[in-house]
Tab-separated table of C-alpha atoms in Angstrom:
chain	number	residue	atom	x	y	z
A	18	MET	CA	-102.334	-24.324	-44.594
A	19	ASN	CA	-101.996	-21.554	-46.805
A	20	MET	CA	-98.705	-19.533	-46.989
A	21	SER	CA	-99.931	-16.689	-45.199
A	22	SER	CA	-99.544	-18.804	-42.480
A	23	LEU	CA	-97.033	-20.519	-42.760
A	24	ILE	CA	-95.207	-17.388	-42.772
A	25	HIS	CA	-96.860	-16.135	-39.528
A	26	LEU	CA	-95.959	-19.534	-37.878
A	27	GLY	CA	-92.255	-18.312	-39.097
A	28	ALA	CA	-92.256	-14.587	-37.424
A	29	ARG	CA	-90.126	-14.039	-34.729
A	30	PRO	CA	-92.154	-12.578	-31.961
A	31	LYS	CA	-91.970	-8.660	-31.339
A	32	SER	CA	-92.348	-8.932	-27.788
A	33	ALA	CA	-89.797	-11.521	-27.130
A	34	PRO	CA	-85.886	-9.300	-26.666
A	35	GLU	CA	-82.814	-11.492	-27.156
A	36	ARG	CA	-80.455	-11.259	-24.169
A	37	THR	CA	-78.046	-13.339	-23.079
A	38	PRO	CA	-77.509	-14.270	-20.032
A	39	GLN	CA	-74.355	-13.001	-17.722
A	40	LEU	CA	-72.441	-16.197	-17.069
A	41	THR	CA	-69.500	-16.247	-14.066
A	42	THR	CA	-66.617	-17.883	-15.388
A	43	ARG	CA	-65.821	-21.196	-14.049
A	44	LEU	CA	-62.058	-20.420	-15.042
A	45	PRO	CA	-61.595	-17.164	-14.354
A	46	ALA	CA	-57.821	-17.293	-14.834
A	47	VAL	CA	-58.109	-18.935	-18.282
A	48	GLY	CA	-57.525	-16.741	-21.157
A	49	THR	CA	-55.676	-17.071	-25.033
A	50	THR	CA	-52.779	-19.691	-24.612
A	51	ILE	CA	-49.348	-19.053	-25.572
A	52	PHE	CA	-49.785	-22.165	-28.093
A	53	THR	CA	-52.766	-20.157	-29.964
A	54	VAL	CA	-51.037	-17.048	-30.155
A	55	MET	CA	-47.563	-18.181	-31.095
A	56	SER	CA	-49.080	-20.314	-33.960
A	57	ALA	CA	-51.017	-17.513	-35.062
A	58	LEU	CA	-48.400	-15.627	-35.143
A	59	ALA	CA	-45.907	-18.331	-36.882
A	60	ALA	CA	-48.680	-18.287	-39.793
A	61	GLU	CA	-49.053	-15.039	-39.821
A	62	LYS	CA	-45.247	-14.273	-40.501
A	63	GLY	CA	-44.587	-17.491	-42.702
A	64	ALA	CA	-42.345	-19.058	-39.541
A	65	VAL	CA	-41.485	-22.464	-39.037
A	66	ASN	CA	-42.910	-23.757	-36.475
A	67	LEU	CA	-41.688	-25.257	-33.975
A	68	GLY	CA	-43.640	-24.527	-30.973
A	69	GLN	CA	-46.757	-26.472	-30.746
A	70	GLY	CA	-46.023	-30.130	-30.394
A	71	PHE	CA	-47.152	-32.684	-32.894
A	72	PRO	CA	-45.399	-34.280	-36.614
A	73	ASP	CA	-45.877	-32.517	-39.089
A	74	PHE	CA	-45.460	-36.056	-41.226
A	75	ALA	CA	-47.715	-38.807	-41.941
A	76	CYS	CA	-48.336	-41.823	-39.489
A	77	ASP	CA	-47.738	-45.634	-40.643
A	78	PRO	CA	-50.103	-46.398	-43.814
A	79	GLN	CA	-50.610	-49.515	-42.196
A	80	LEU	CA	-52.081	-48.311	-39.395
A	81	ILE	CA	-54.589	-46.169	-41.854
A	82	SER	CA	-55.297	-49.802	-43.719
A	83	ALA	CA	-56.467	-51.260	-40.392
A	84	VAL	CA	-58.536	-48.146	-39.726
A	85	THR	CA	-60.153	-48.033	-43.170
A	86	GLU	CA	-60.712	-52.018	-43.492
A	87	ALA	CA	-62.629	-51.902	-39.694
A	88	MET	CA	-64.974	-48.451	-41.635
A	89	THR	CA	-65.821	-50.946	-44.570
A	90	LYS	CA	-66.335	-54.077	-42.144
A	91	GLY	CA	-69.049	-51.930	-40.666
A	92	LEU	CA	-67.499	-51.268	-37.275
A	93	ASN	CA	-69.032	-47.743	-36.980
A	94	GLN	CA	-71.195	-48.040	-34.229
A	95	TYR	CA	-70.846	-47.718	-30.125
A	96	PRO	CA	-68.298	-49.655	-28.679
A	97	PRO	CA	-68.351	-50.716	-25.414
A	98	MET	CA	-68.296	-47.985	-23.104
A	99	THR	CA	-64.512	-48.860	-21.620
A	100	GLY	CA	-62.813	-49.343	-24.845
A	101	VAL	CA	-62.841	-52.617	-27.374
A	102	PRO	CA	-62.021	-55.098	-26.203
A	103	ALA	CA	-59.286	-56.045	-28.553
A	104	LEU	CA	-57.307	-52.824	-28.003
A	105	ARG	CA	-57.903	-53.145	-24.132
A	106	GLN	CA	-56.251	-56.629	-24.134
A	107	ALA	CA	-53.336	-55.180	-26.346
A	108	VAL	CA	-52.433	-52.282	-24.084
A	109	ALA	CA	-52.575	-54.848	-21.029
A	110	GLU	CA	-50.093	-56.834	-22.378
A	111	LYS	CA	-48.450	-54.143	-23.467
A	112	ILE	CA	-47.201	-53.133	-20.183
A	113	SER	CA	-47.047	-56.561	-19.216
A	114	ARG	CA	-44.311	-57.322	-21.864
A	115	LEU	CA	-42.220	-53.923	-21.150
A	116	HIS	CA	-42.739	-53.102	-16.878
A	117	GLY	CA	-43.757	-57.020	-15.663
A	118	ARG	CA	-47.655	-54.975	-13.965
A	119	SER	CA	-50.499	-56.949	-15.039
A	120	TYR	CA	-53.893	-55.332	-15.768
A	121	SER	CA	-56.978	-56.897	-15.784
A	122	PRO	CA	-58.295	-55.840	-19.735
A	123	ASP	CA	-61.891	-55.697	-17.810
A	124	SER	CA	-61.564	-54.068	-15.338
A	125	GLU	CA	-58.496	-51.730	-15.234
A	126	ILE	CA	-57.858	-50.657	-18.541
A	127	THR	CA	-60.341	-47.930	-19.896
A	128	ILE	CA	-58.855	-46.553	-23.746
A	129	THR	CA	-59.773	-42.415	-23.560
A	130	ALA	CA	-60.296	-39.464	-25.521
A	131	GLY	CA	-57.148	-38.794	-25.973
A	132	ALA	CA	-54.559	-38.635	-22.443
A	133	THR	CA	-55.954	-34.814	-22.148
A	134	GLN	CA	-59.823	-36.700	-20.807
A	135	ALA	CA	-58.324	-39.161	-19.539
A	136	ILE	CA	-56.222	-36.887	-16.927
A	137	LEU	CA	-59.440	-34.437	-16.691
A	138	THR	CA	-61.718	-37.742	-15.974
A	139	ALA	CA	-58.957	-39.317	-13.226
A	140	ILE	CA	-59.375	-35.802	-11.516
A	141	LEU	CA	-63.163	-35.171	-11.589
A	142	ALA	CA	-63.317	-39.115	-10.192
A	143	VAL	CA	-61.146	-38.900	-7.478
A	144	VAL	CA	-60.996	-34.819	-6.504
A	145	HIS	CA	-63.607	-33.098	-3.818
A	146	PRO	CA	-63.649	-29.504	-3.505
A	147	GLY	CA	-61.494	-28.919	-1.271
A	148	ASP	CA	-59.048	-31.124	-1.626
A	149	GLU	CA	-55.349	-30.431	-3.027
A	150	VAL	CA	-53.486	-31.292	-5.848
A	151	ILE	CA	-50.188	-31.077	-6.214
A	152	VAL	CA	-48.688	-30.118	-9.810
A	153	LEU	CA	-45.422	-29.983	-10.363
A	154	GLU	CA	-44.024	-26.677	-12.345
A	155	PRO	CA	-43.478	-26.366	-14.939
A	156	CYS	CA	-46.512	-28.499	-15.650
A	157	TYR	CA	-48.802	-29.188	-18.986
A	158	ASP	CA	-51.551	-26.221	-19.314
A	159	SER	CA	-54.381	-28.196	-18.377
A	160	TYR	CA	-53.629	-29.817	-14.988
A	161	VAL	CA	-54.492	-26.720	-13.160
A	162	PRO	CA	-57.888	-25.996	-14.579
A	163	ASN	CA	-58.742	-29.443	-14.517
A	164	VAL	CA	-58.262	-29.097	-10.467
A	165	GLU	CA	-60.123	-26.044	-10.321
A	166	LEU	CA	-63.100	-27.694	-12.459
A	167	ALA	CA	-62.983	-30.153	-9.613
A	168	GLY	CA	-63.471	-27.391	-7.015
A	169	GLY	CA	-59.953	-28.841	-5.429
A	170	LYS	CA	-56.908	-26.023	-5.236
A	171	VAL	CA	-53.859	-26.502	-6.630
A	172	VAL	CA	-50.327	-26.950	-5.045
A	173	ARG	CA	-47.467	-26.078	-6.892
A	174	VAL	CA	-44.643	-27.166	-6.332
A	175	PRO	CA	-41.616	-25.663	-8.629
A	176	LEU	CA	-39.298	-28.829	-9.671
A	177	THR	CA	-35.745	-27.278	-10.136
A	178	PRO	CA	-34.995	-24.654	-11.907
A	179	ARG	CA	-32.859	-25.167	-15.513
A	180	THR	CA	-32.253	-29.029	-13.977
A	181	PHE	CA	-36.185	-29.926	-13.894
A	182	ARG	CA	-35.214	-32.842	-11.358
A	183	PRO	CA	-37.936	-33.262	-8.660
A	184	ASP	CA	-37.474	-31.699	-5.592
A	185	PHE	CA	-38.114	-34.223	-3.027
A	186	ASP	CA	-37.729	-31.870	-0.009
A	187	LYS	CA	-40.663	-29.451	-1.487
A	188	ILE	CA	-43.046	-32.266	-2.580
A	189	SER	CA	-42.977	-33.646	1.072
A	190	ALA	CA	-43.188	-30.745	2.794
A	191	ALA	CA	-46.666	-30.022	0.583
A	192	ILE	CA	-48.348	-33.113	1.716
A	193	THR	CA	-50.729	-32.331	3.936
A	194	PRO	CA	-53.866	-34.442	5.405
A	195	ARG	CA	-56.144	-32.919	2.653
A	196	THR	CA	-53.783	-33.568	-0.335
A	197	ARG	CA	-55.547	-35.610	-2.575
A	198	ALA	CA	-53.182	-36.392	-5.549
A	199	ILE	CA	-50.290	-35.683	-7.207
A	200	VAL	CA	-49.904	-35.032	-10.957
A	201	ILE	CA	-46.236	-36.578	-12.402
A	202	ASN	CA	-44.884	-36.428	-16.180
A	203	SER	CA	-42.187	-38.034	-17.646
A	204	PRO	CA	-40.279	-38.009	-19.870
A	205	HIS	CA	-41.159	-34.441	-18.896
A	206	ASN	CA	-43.363	-31.110	-21.626
A	207	PRO	CA	-42.330	-28.828	-21.333
A	208	SER	CA	-37.954	-29.582	-19.958
A	209	ALA	CA	-38.210	-33.282	-21.993
A	210	THR	CA	-36.605	-34.412	-18.506
A	211	VAL	CA	-36.849	-37.891	-17.660
A	212	TRP	CA	-37.253	-39.172	-14.272
A	213	THR	CA	-34.707	-42.006	-12.459
A	214	GLU	CA	-35.505	-45.721	-11.102
A	215	ALA	CA	-34.423	-43.067	-7.795
A	216	ASP	CA	-36.929	-40.584	-8.221
A	217	MET	CA	-39.773	-42.818	-8.614
A	218	LEU	CA	-38.166	-44.936	-5.309
A	219	LYS	CA	-38.174	-41.753	-3.691
A	220	LEU	CA	-41.576	-40.776	-4.316
A	221	GLN	CA	-42.661	-44.263	-3.996
A	222	ASP	CA	-40.918	-43.652	0.088
A	223	ILE	CA	-42.859	-40.201	0.083
A	224	LEU	CA	-46.367	-41.870	-0.478
A	225	ALA	CA	-46.339	-44.703	1.049
A	226	PRO	CA	-47.647	-43.772	4.146
A	227	THR	CA	-50.365	-41.655	2.659
A	228	GLU	CA	-53.578	-41.754	1.291
A	229	VAL	CA	-52.439	-39.891	-1.977
A	230	LEU	CA	-53.248	-41.048	-5.547
A	231	LEU	CA	-50.950	-40.336	-8.140
A	232	ILE	CA	-52.091	-39.721	-11.470
A	233	SER	CA	-48.673	-40.570	-13.725
A	234	ASP	CA	-48.917	-38.798	-17.689
A	235	GLU	CA	-46.644	-40.915	-19.746
A	236	VAL	CA	-47.748	-39.649	-22.671
A	237	TYR	CA	-44.563	-39.661	-24.423
A	238	GLU	CA	-43.517	-43.199	-22.687
A	239	HIS	CA	-42.054	-44.428	-25.843
A	240	MET	CA	-39.495	-41.469	-26.447
A	241	VAL	CA	-36.510	-41.890	-23.996
A	242	PHE	CA	-33.051	-41.678	-25.316
A	243	ASP	CA	-29.880	-43.254	-24.826
A	244	ALA	CA	-31.086	-46.552	-24.035
A	245	ASP	CA	-26.789	-47.423	-24.493
A	246	LYS	CA	-26.835	-45.387	-21.363
A	247	GLY	CA	-29.645	-47.623	-19.620
A	248	GLN	CA	-31.823	-44.770	-19.949
A	249	ILE	CA	-35.148	-46.215	-19.992
A	250	HIS	CA	-38.870	-45.391	-19.089
A	251	GLN	CA	-39.790	-45.957	-15.510
A	252	SER	CA	-43.328	-45.849	-15.545
A	253	ALA	CA	-45.530	-46.269	-12.175
A	254	THR	CA	-46.341	-49.367	-13.531
A	255	ARG	CA	-42.532	-51.166	-12.462
A	256	PHE	CA	-43.048	-50.106	-8.586
A	257	PRO	CA	-45.785	-51.765	-6.590
A	258	GLY	CA	-46.501	-48.921	-4.232
A	259	LEU	CA	-46.652	-46.579	-6.856
A	260	ALA	CA	-48.839	-48.311	-9.627
A	261	ALA	CA	-51.789	-49.629	-6.281
A	262	ARG	CA	-52.201	-45.616	-6.568
A	263	ALA	CA	-51.977	-44.088	-10.011
A	264	PHE	CA	-54.299	-43.750	-13.048
A	265	ILE	CA	-51.794	-44.152	-15.846
A	266	VAL	CA	-52.207	-42.563	-18.754
A	267	SER	CA	-50.848	-42.376	-22.547
A	268	SER	CA	-51.740	-41.538	-25.349
A	269	PHE	CA	-51.941	-43.369	-28.725
A	270	GLY	CA	-52.010	-40.207	-30.762
A	271	LYS	CA	-48.172	-39.053	-29.682
A	272	THR	CA	-46.854	-43.134	-29.885
A	273	TYR	CA	-48.189	-43.201	-33.347
A	274	HIS	CA	-47.970	-40.015	-34.882
A	275	VAL	CA	-51.709	-39.204	-34.940
A	276	THR	CA	-52.766	-36.705	-31.958
A	277	GLY	CA	-55.933	-35.413	-33.821
A	278	TRP	CA	-57.134	-38.331	-33.605
A	279	LYS	CA	-57.486	-38.026	-29.470
A	280	VAL	CA	-57.411	-41.629	-28.403
A	281	GLY	CA	-55.552	-42.611	-25.667
A	282	TYR	CA	-56.263	-45.168	-21.806
A	283	VAL	CA	-55.834	-45.295	-18.252
A	284	ALA	CA	-54.877	-48.383	-16.334
A	285	ALA	CA	-55.582	-48.167	-12.327
A	286	PRO	CA	-56.506	-50.572	-9.749
A	287	ALA	CA	-59.897	-51.628	-10.798
A	288	SER	CA	-61.377	-49.621	-7.184
A	289	MET	CA	-59.879	-46.411	-9.030
A	290	THR	CA	-61.070	-47.755	-12.456
A	291	ALA	CA	-64.449	-48.232	-11.330
A	292	GLU	CA	-64.809	-44.647	-10.242
A	293	PHE	CA	-62.828	-43.312	-13.067
A	294	ARG	CA	-65.539	-45.239	-15.794
A	295	LYS	CA	-68.539	-43.252	-13.696
A	296	VAL	CA	-67.063	-40.355	-14.803
A	297	HIS	CA	-65.623	-41.275	-18.450
A	298	GLN	CA	-68.893	-42.873	-19.042
A	299	PHE	CA	-71.234	-39.475	-18.298
A	300	ASN	CA	-67.811	-36.921	-19.968
A	301	VAL	CA	-67.464	-38.739	-23.486
A	302	PHE	CA	-69.412	-42.506	-22.995
A	303	THR	CA	-67.070	-44.243	-25.441
A	304	VAL	CA	-64.787	-43.460	-28.347
A	305	ASN	CA	-64.193	-43.587	-31.560
A	306	THR	CA	-65.003	-47.401	-32.906
A	307	PRO	CA	-62.829	-47.717	-35.962
A	308	VAL	CA	-59.944	-46.048	-34.821
A	309	GLN	CA	-59.925	-48.281	-31.664
A	310	HIS	CA	-60.105	-51.681	-34.018
A	311	GLY	CA	-56.968	-50.260	-36.257
A	312	LEU	CA	-55.151	-49.918	-32.667
A	313	ALA	CA	-55.927	-52.681	-31.869
A	314	THR	CA	-54.804	-54.536	-35.484
A	315	TYR	CA	-52.106	-52.454	-35.577
A	316	MET	CA	-50.927	-52.701	-32.105
A	317	ARG	CA	-50.247	-57.054	-32.706
A	318	ASN	CA	-46.285	-55.836	-34.042
A	319	PRO	CA	-44.778	-53.980	-31.404
A	320	SER	CA	-41.910	-52.504	-34.221
A	321	ALA	CA	-43.954	-49.228	-33.844
A	322	TYR	CA	-43.063	-48.329	-30.442
A	323	LEU	CA	-39.964	-50.347	-29.631
A	324	GLU	CA	-38.555	-48.371	-32.909
A	325	LEU	CA	-39.654	-44.707	-31.342
A	326	PRO	CA	-37.027	-43.950	-29.134
A	327	SER	CA	-34.139	-43.974	-32.280
A	328	PHE	CA	-36.674	-42.625	-34.499
A	329	TYR	CA	-37.047	-39.450	-32.261
A	330	GLN	CA	-32.981	-39.254	-31.204
A	331	ARG	CA	-31.683	-39.261	-34.578
A	332	LYS	CA	-34.266	-36.375	-35.361
A	333	ARG	CA	-33.181	-34.854	-31.588
A	334	ASP	CA	-29.292	-35.369	-32.772
A	335	LEU	CA	-29.786	-33.639	-36.030
A	336	PHE	CA	-31.260	-30.422	-34.488
A	337	ARG	CA	-29.105	-30.451	-31.595
A	338	SER	CA	-26.013	-30.567	-33.768
A	339	GLY	CA	-27.443	-27.786	-36.278
A	340	LEU	CA	-28.558	-26.188	-32.736
A	341	ALA	CA	-24.479	-26.437	-31.470
A	342	THR	CA	-23.284	-23.419	-34.348
A	343	THR	CA	-25.854	-20.644	-32.572
A	344	ARG	CA	-25.848	-19.047	-29.652
A	345	PHE	CA	-28.564	-20.992	-27.182
A	346	LYS	CA	-27.071	-23.519	-24.616
A	347	LEU	CA	-28.658	-26.806	-25.467
A	348	LEU	CA	-30.277	-27.795	-22.097
A	349	PRO	CA	-30.468	-32.185	-22.087
A	350	SER	CA	-33.185	-33.782	-24.293
A	351	GLU	CA	-33.600	-37.214	-22.728
A	352	GLY	CA	-37.669	-37.812	-23.710
A	353	SER	CA	-40.057	-36.701	-25.356
A	354	TYR	CA	-40.081	-34.473	-28.323
A	355	PHE	CA	-38.679	-31.229	-27.049
A	356	GLN	CA	-35.649	-29.664	-26.874
A	357	CYS	CA	-35.203	-26.648	-24.370
A	358	VAL	CA	-32.502	-24.255	-24.861
A	359	ASP	CA	-30.919	-21.204	-22.394
A	360	ILE	CA	-31.154	-17.836	-24.393
A	361	SER	CA	-29.488	-16.066	-21.849
A	362	GLU	CA	-26.186	-15.200	-24.642
A	363	ALA	CA	-28.372	-14.835	-27.516
A	364	SER	CA	-30.902	-12.087	-25.668
A	365	ASP	CA	-31.580	-9.461	-23.600
A	366	LEU	CA	-35.624	-10.381	-23.927
A	367	GLY	CA	-37.494	-12.250	-21.377
A	368	GLU	CA	-39.096	-15.631	-22.798
A	369	ALA	CA	-42.174	-14.469	-24.348
A	370	ASP	CA	-40.865	-11.430	-26.028
A	371	PHE	CA	-38.469	-13.581	-27.207
A	372	CYS	CA	-39.778	-15.854	-28.545
A	373	LYS	CA	-42.435	-13.314	-30.749
A	374	TRP	CA	-39.147	-11.613	-31.782
A	375	LEU	CA	-37.298	-14.809	-32.937
A	376	THR	CA	-40.964	-15.895	-34.590
A	377	ALA	CA	-41.694	-12.132	-36.498
A	378	GLU	CA	-37.953	-11.305	-36.856
A	379	ILE	CA	-35.930	-14.907	-37.491
A	380	GLY	CA	-39.017	-16.322	-39.136
A	381	VAL	CA	-38.982	-19.773	-35.997
A	382	ALA	CA	-41.957	-20.356	-33.473
A	383	ALA	CA	-40.443	-21.174	-30.034
A	384	ILE	CA	-42.642	-21.654	-26.699
A	385	PRO	CA	-41.890	-19.501	-23.673
A	386	LEU	CA	-40.879	-21.989	-20.423
A	387	SER	CA	-42.560	-19.007	-18.379
A	388	ALA	CA	-46.409	-19.768	-20.435
A	389	PHE	CA	-46.003	-23.173	-18.196
A	390	TYR	CA	-45.508	-21.861	-14.541
A	391	GLY	CA	-48.788	-19.882	-12.816
A	392	ASP	CA	-46.851	-17.240	-11.910
A	393	GLY	CA	-44.744	-16.850	-14.923
A	394	PHE	CA	-41.678	-17.589	-14.029
A	395	ASP	CA	-38.992	-16.568	-16.786
A	396	GLN	CA	-35.311	-18.462	-16.557
A	397	ARG	CA	-34.714	-17.385	-20.169
A	398	VAL	CA	-35.399	-20.466	-21.755
A	399	VAL	CA	-37.879	-21.168	-24.772
A	400	ARG	CA	-38.556	-25.017	-26.069
A	401	PHE	CA	-38.687	-26.250	-29.550
A	402	CYS	CA	-40.370	-29.254	-31.174
A	403	PHE	CA	-38.646	-31.117	-32.822
A	404	ALA	CA	-41.340	-34.366	-34.232
A	405	LYS	CA	-40.754	-32.516	-37.637
A	406	LYS	CA	-40.251	-33.580	-41.177
A	407	ASP	CA	-35.590	-33.578	-41.190
A	408	GLU	CA	-36.122	-30.447	-43.988
A	409	THR	CA	-38.368	-28.733	-41.757
A	410	LEU	CA	-36.011	-29.006	-38.896
A	411	GLN	CA	-32.769	-27.927	-42.065
A	412	ALA	CA	-35.334	-25.598	-42.446
A	413	ALA	CA	-35.794	-24.043	-39.311
A	414	LEU	CA	-31.855	-24.704	-38.750
A	415	GLN	CA	-30.580	-22.713	-41.505
A	416	ARG	CA	-32.597	-19.440	-40.075
A	417	LEU	CA	-31.658	-20.199	-36.594
A	418	ALA	CA	-28.254	-19.959	-38.056
A	419	LYS	CA	-28.329	-16.039	-38.127
A	420	LEU	CA	-28.292	-15.910	-34.288
């Protein structure tokens, strides 16, 4: 074949106009998130970014070594769809040790591509068009779009403003014959509230006579503070009436300071796991192999997650001590790595405008809680993330001292 023939074969047909078909969006209410907006503004202004919830410090080098060793050993091909057996076994042992409930690694534990994928998969597995799903606002921003993608109807129930405690009268009133599931989150993002044993028992009583499923988002499970006051993580796995109907979701990324690895897990009864895996199989199929092996090795020593509450509590206390000199009113931070503050005495601006002003003029980025409500409810509260190096927190506190 000569060169002219090759050129002819590569020519674009003049009779084929370019036209991209018009799309009808499945998520008409979804636009650019406040997290993207605030991070971009923080970068533009050179602000200390305490908005997005991720650490700015490194993970344990031993974890990196464990993953590297898995790679060098050649563990780089597809693992089982359900997850590396050793990691599923490690998760089951951890849950049993901490919460006293036994899950089968073979039929009740699945490794996922992060908690966000886990929640979406659980919802797609069980929610049918027209089903209702209760979400408690303020809530993590993926819950509502997940339900909408499944064809479900979102039923928004507010947590008590400012205290962010569950209002069980409102939750009970929201349950109808069409309710398929309820999503809860403790420790809570964005409010840093932790559900108590009494809260979980009350939810168990409410759900007992129903067929409602529970999706329990427990990604901050190892960040519950004030153990000296009896505060512990009340996992849904600790309550038989909840565990029997629950998808328990957690995140290795949050626990081990590796949010970019996007690996999590789901624990659920075998019949629910079977349906979950049907969707998981055709969603991501499986998850990063060497990271799974590295995590399984690293989990042999539980000290990393057992010591996490004190690690973050020290950062919380450092940050709160500095904030005490400002005009912010500090709300409780019982768990997670977030601190919410009331801005009423610091500014007359609404939450979103205040966060933009704070980023541009003071040089510290925060997130308005109104971004976690469907109707943009503004209660003059904003959220900071303290999962940062001490020097990052000190730099932010020096700037916030101007308030």
